[in-house]
Amino acid sequence: MKLNSEEQAILDGKSGTTMQKVMQTLLLYGQAVDATHMVTIEGEGHFSISGPFPGGDIPLYLLDELVDAGLRTKLPFTLNPKSPLDFENLGVTQAQKQEFKKMFRDETHYQRGMRKLGLRGRNDYTCSPYVFDGGNTPKRDMILAWSESSCVIYANSALGARTNRNAAIIDLLSNIIGKTPVFGLLIDEGRRANWRIDIETTELPNPQLLGTAIGKRVQDGIPYICGLDRFFTNQIDERARDYLKEMGATCAAIGAIGLYHIENVTPEALDQGRSLLLSDHRVHLINDSELQELVNSYPNMWDKQDSVPEKVMIGCPHLSLRELLEWTDRISGCLDKNGREKIAIDTVLVAPPQVLQLFREQHHAEHQKLQAAGARLSATCCEAYMTNRLCSSEAVLTNSSKLRAYTNARLVLDEQLVETIVTGNMQQSSNKTRLRNTKVKNPEEEYSENLLSKTQIPPTQVINIEKKVTTFHGRPLYPDNVSGKALVTRSGFNSLASFVDAMLNNSISAICSDHDSPDLYGRALTGSIFCIPKDENQLNVQD
């Protein structure tokens, strides 16, 4: 990767030792992704790690070194939601409260450091920074270095800005330098679609289901979506914005999609149409039947399958003001229909601090109505709430496929969810849990047995093959000879969902906790070599 004179001077240490380390890191990153050069970042940053998330945060020693060197990002940045420490808004028990305090004991230190590094404001913590006036809403073609997957996909797709799905820490370091390696979604060719997704549903599909279906099929590709324009105009109004936010967040969580195009709706599709499709693109049709099959396939990951729901979390990603008002109307209407004054299940609606302030100040009557019904409002992170082992053991419902993918929360669609919130009655799923016969390879992992007992994945097919050799061709980052057990997955590899339980349990080895991966779920990951075919037809079952 070529550096200009200014960049080379930083690499040579002329801006200090810490800045030199920052440039060295970005250079290695650029070389790993085969970038040719760097480009100047033009918009404010948005970073995924907003607090001392157990096992996944920026190490405090690194944070302190950057702060002590007097470094700041070239432009201000916003962060993902704060840690779940607003206990009165979450309805936590005393035991849960103490566990959270232990988990996030470095919160004050962390937040102080992020403010010194360039955090835009004390309330700029949300995974939906573009849903309110004055938020972090980049302009078309603006070069960014963002990380939060739901923000990346919205900025690229709905706004037409340009950012790759950068890793945590890389996002911060890029914005300190003020430059990012040029590759992938920053260049025109990298934004062309390799899938055409035809939507043939009778009505506008649920965004959570559609995002899941697209994510599973496309994985890390770029879809060009046809047929959704029946339900939208060519202007992205608040309704369309919220739909794209929800659908995109799910595409990014279930797959690894950083950009989608919607025919006659999103900016680049409006300008370029189907010329965005690569000549060898693949085609997939999504209809009502596929989406219903998807609903029926979701496993029940609760510790006790027949538990009574204890909590509902709504707002992953964070709700807009329009969505918050919509949920207020839904809950109020359902209460009236059932002759009730209070909801039956503890429910938390989660939104940006700025949206909650607008809700309180400009929609006072609705705010009072929602609180009178017993619902709670918070600006925290739903996923972070579920990282507390005492919270994840609860029977939690959600309407977010992203939260369902990363935790044991059960997905319930909006229409049924509001009935359950109000009445406490849970419609039973037609699915029955099927136990997997695979034996856990690492018996020292206490949590693995719990994982395996809840999966619906059928028994693994074992095939003995003599002298079978499969060769994967790629560009080595660090050439070496290694050996290990091959784990082949045809459904992509979701690193966060796969390792999150091991991270939270401080395990010495990892059992895959991604319950959306039929090939890897419940298997020992430590010491294995992941074989991930680029094309789902590249390997057959014998491989």
Short mmCIF file of N, CA and C in Angstrom, two decimals, residues 18-19 22 58-73 77 108-119 172-173 176:
data_model
loop_
_atom_site.label_atom_id
_atom_site.label_comp_id
_atom_site.label_asym_id
_atom_site.label_seq_id
_atom_site.Cartn_x
_atom_site.Cartn_y
_atom_site.Cartn_z
N THR A 18 3.25 7.20 19.60
CA THR A 18 1.89 6.64 19.59
C THR A 18 1.24 6.81 18.22
N MET A 19 1.42 7.98 17.62
CA MET A 19 0.87 8.20 16.28
C MET A 19 1.53 7.25 15.28
N VAL A 22 -0.23 4.01 15.51
CA VAL A 22 -1.54 4.10 14.84
C VAL A 22 -1.37 3.88 13.34
N ILE A 58 -12.36 -1.95 23.84
CA ILE A 58 -11.02 -1.45 23.59
C ILE A 58 -10.24 -1.54 24.91
N PRO A 59 -9.10 -2.21 24.93
CA PRO A 59 -8.34 -2.34 26.19
C PRO A 59 -8.04 -0.96 26.79
N LEU A 60 -8.20 -0.85 28.09
CA LEU A 60 -8.01 0.44 28.74
C LEU A 60 -6.58 0.96 28.58
N TYR A 61 -5.60 0.05 28.52
CA TYR A 61 -4.22 0.52 28.36
C TYR A 61 -4.04 1.19 27.00
N LEU A 62 -4.74 0.69 25.98
CA LEU A 62 -4.67 1.31 24.66
C LEU A 62 -5.38 2.66 24.68
N LEU A 63 -6.55 2.69 25.31
CA LEU A 63 -7.29 3.95 25.43
C LEU A 63 -6.45 5.00 26.15
N ASP A 64 -5.82 4.59 27.25
CA ASP A 64 -5.01 5.52 28.03
C ASP A 64 -3.81 6.02 27.25
N GLU A 65 -3.19 5.14 26.47
CA GLU A 65 -2.02 5.56 25.69
C GLU A 65 -2.40 6.62 24.65
N LEU A 66 -3.55 6.43 24.00
CA LEU A 66 -4.01 7.41 23.02
C LEU A 66 -4.32 8.75 23.68
N VAL A 67 -4.98 8.69 24.84
CA VAL A 67 -5.34 9.92 25.56
C VAL A 67 -4.09 10.62 26.08
N ASP A 68 -3.18 9.85 26.68
CA ASP A 68 -1.97 10.45 27.24
C ASP A 68 -1.10 11.10 26.18
N ALA A 69 -1.20 10.61 24.94
CA ALA A 69 -0.43 11.21 23.84
C ALA A 69 -1.10 12.46 23.30
N GLY A 70 -2.28 12.80 23.85
CA GLY A 70 -2.99 13.99 23.41
C GLY A 70 -3.66 13.85 22.06
N LEU A 71 -3.93 12.63 21.64
CA LEU A 71 -4.52 12.41 20.32
C LEU A 71 -6.04 12.59 20.36
N ARG A 72 -6.59 13.04 19.24
CA ARG A 72 -8.03 13.17 19.06
C ARG A 72 -8.36 12.82 17.61
N THR A 73 -9.60 12.46 17.40
CA THR A 73 -10.04 12.21 16.02
C THR A 73 -10.11 13.54 15.27
N PHE A 77 -17.04 12.21 16.79
CA PHE A 77 -17.65 10.92 16.50
C PHE A 77 -18.80 10.65 17.45
N THR A 108 -16.90 4.59 33.90
CA THR A 108 -16.56 6.02 34.04
C THR A 108 -15.21 6.32 33.40
N HIS A 109 -14.23 5.47 33.65
CA HIS A 109 -12.90 5.62 33.06
C HIS A 109 -13.00 5.60 31.53
N TYR A 110 -13.76 4.67 31.02
CA TYR A 110 -13.89 4.51 29.57
C TYR A 110 -14.55 5.73 28.94
N GLN A 111 -15.66 6.19 29.53
CA GLN A 111 -16.38 7.32 28.95
C GLN A 111 -15.55 8.60 28.99
N ARG A 112 -14.80 8.78 30.06
CA ARG A 112 -13.93 9.96 30.16
C ARG A 112 -12.89 9.94 29.04
N GLY A 113 -12.34 8.76 28.78
CA GLY A 113 -11.36 8.64 27.71
C GLY A 113 -11.95 8.93 26.34
N MET A 114 -13.16 8.44 26.08
CA MET A 114 -13.78 8.66 24.77
C MET A 114 -14.11 10.14 24.56
N ARG A 115 -14.49 10.84 25.62
CA ARG A 115 -14.75 12.28 25.48
C ARG A 115 -13.46 13.01 25.11
N LYS A 116 -12.36 12.62 25.71
CA LYS A 116 -11.08 13.27 25.40
C LYS A 116 -10.62 12.96 23.98
N LEU A 117 -11.03 11.81 23.45
CA LEU A 117 -10.61 11.43 22.10
C LEU A 117 -11.47 12.05 21.01
N GLY A 118 -12.62 12.66 21.39
CA GLY A 118 -13.38 13.37 20.37
C GLY A 118 -14.86 13.07 20.32
N LEU A 119 -15.43 12.41 21.33
CA LEU A 119 -16.87 12.16 21.35
C LEU A 119 -17.62 13.48 21.18
N LEU A 172 -11.61 3.72 15.28
CA LEU A 172 -11.06 4.83 16.06
C LEU A 172 -9.71 5.29 15.52
N LEU A 173 -8.82 4.34 15.23
CA LEU A 173 -7.49 4.69 14.74
C LEU A 173 -7.56 5.38 13.39
N ILE A 176 -8.51 8.93 13.96
CA ILE A 176 -7.42 9.71 14.56
C ILE A 176 -6.45 10.17 13.47
#
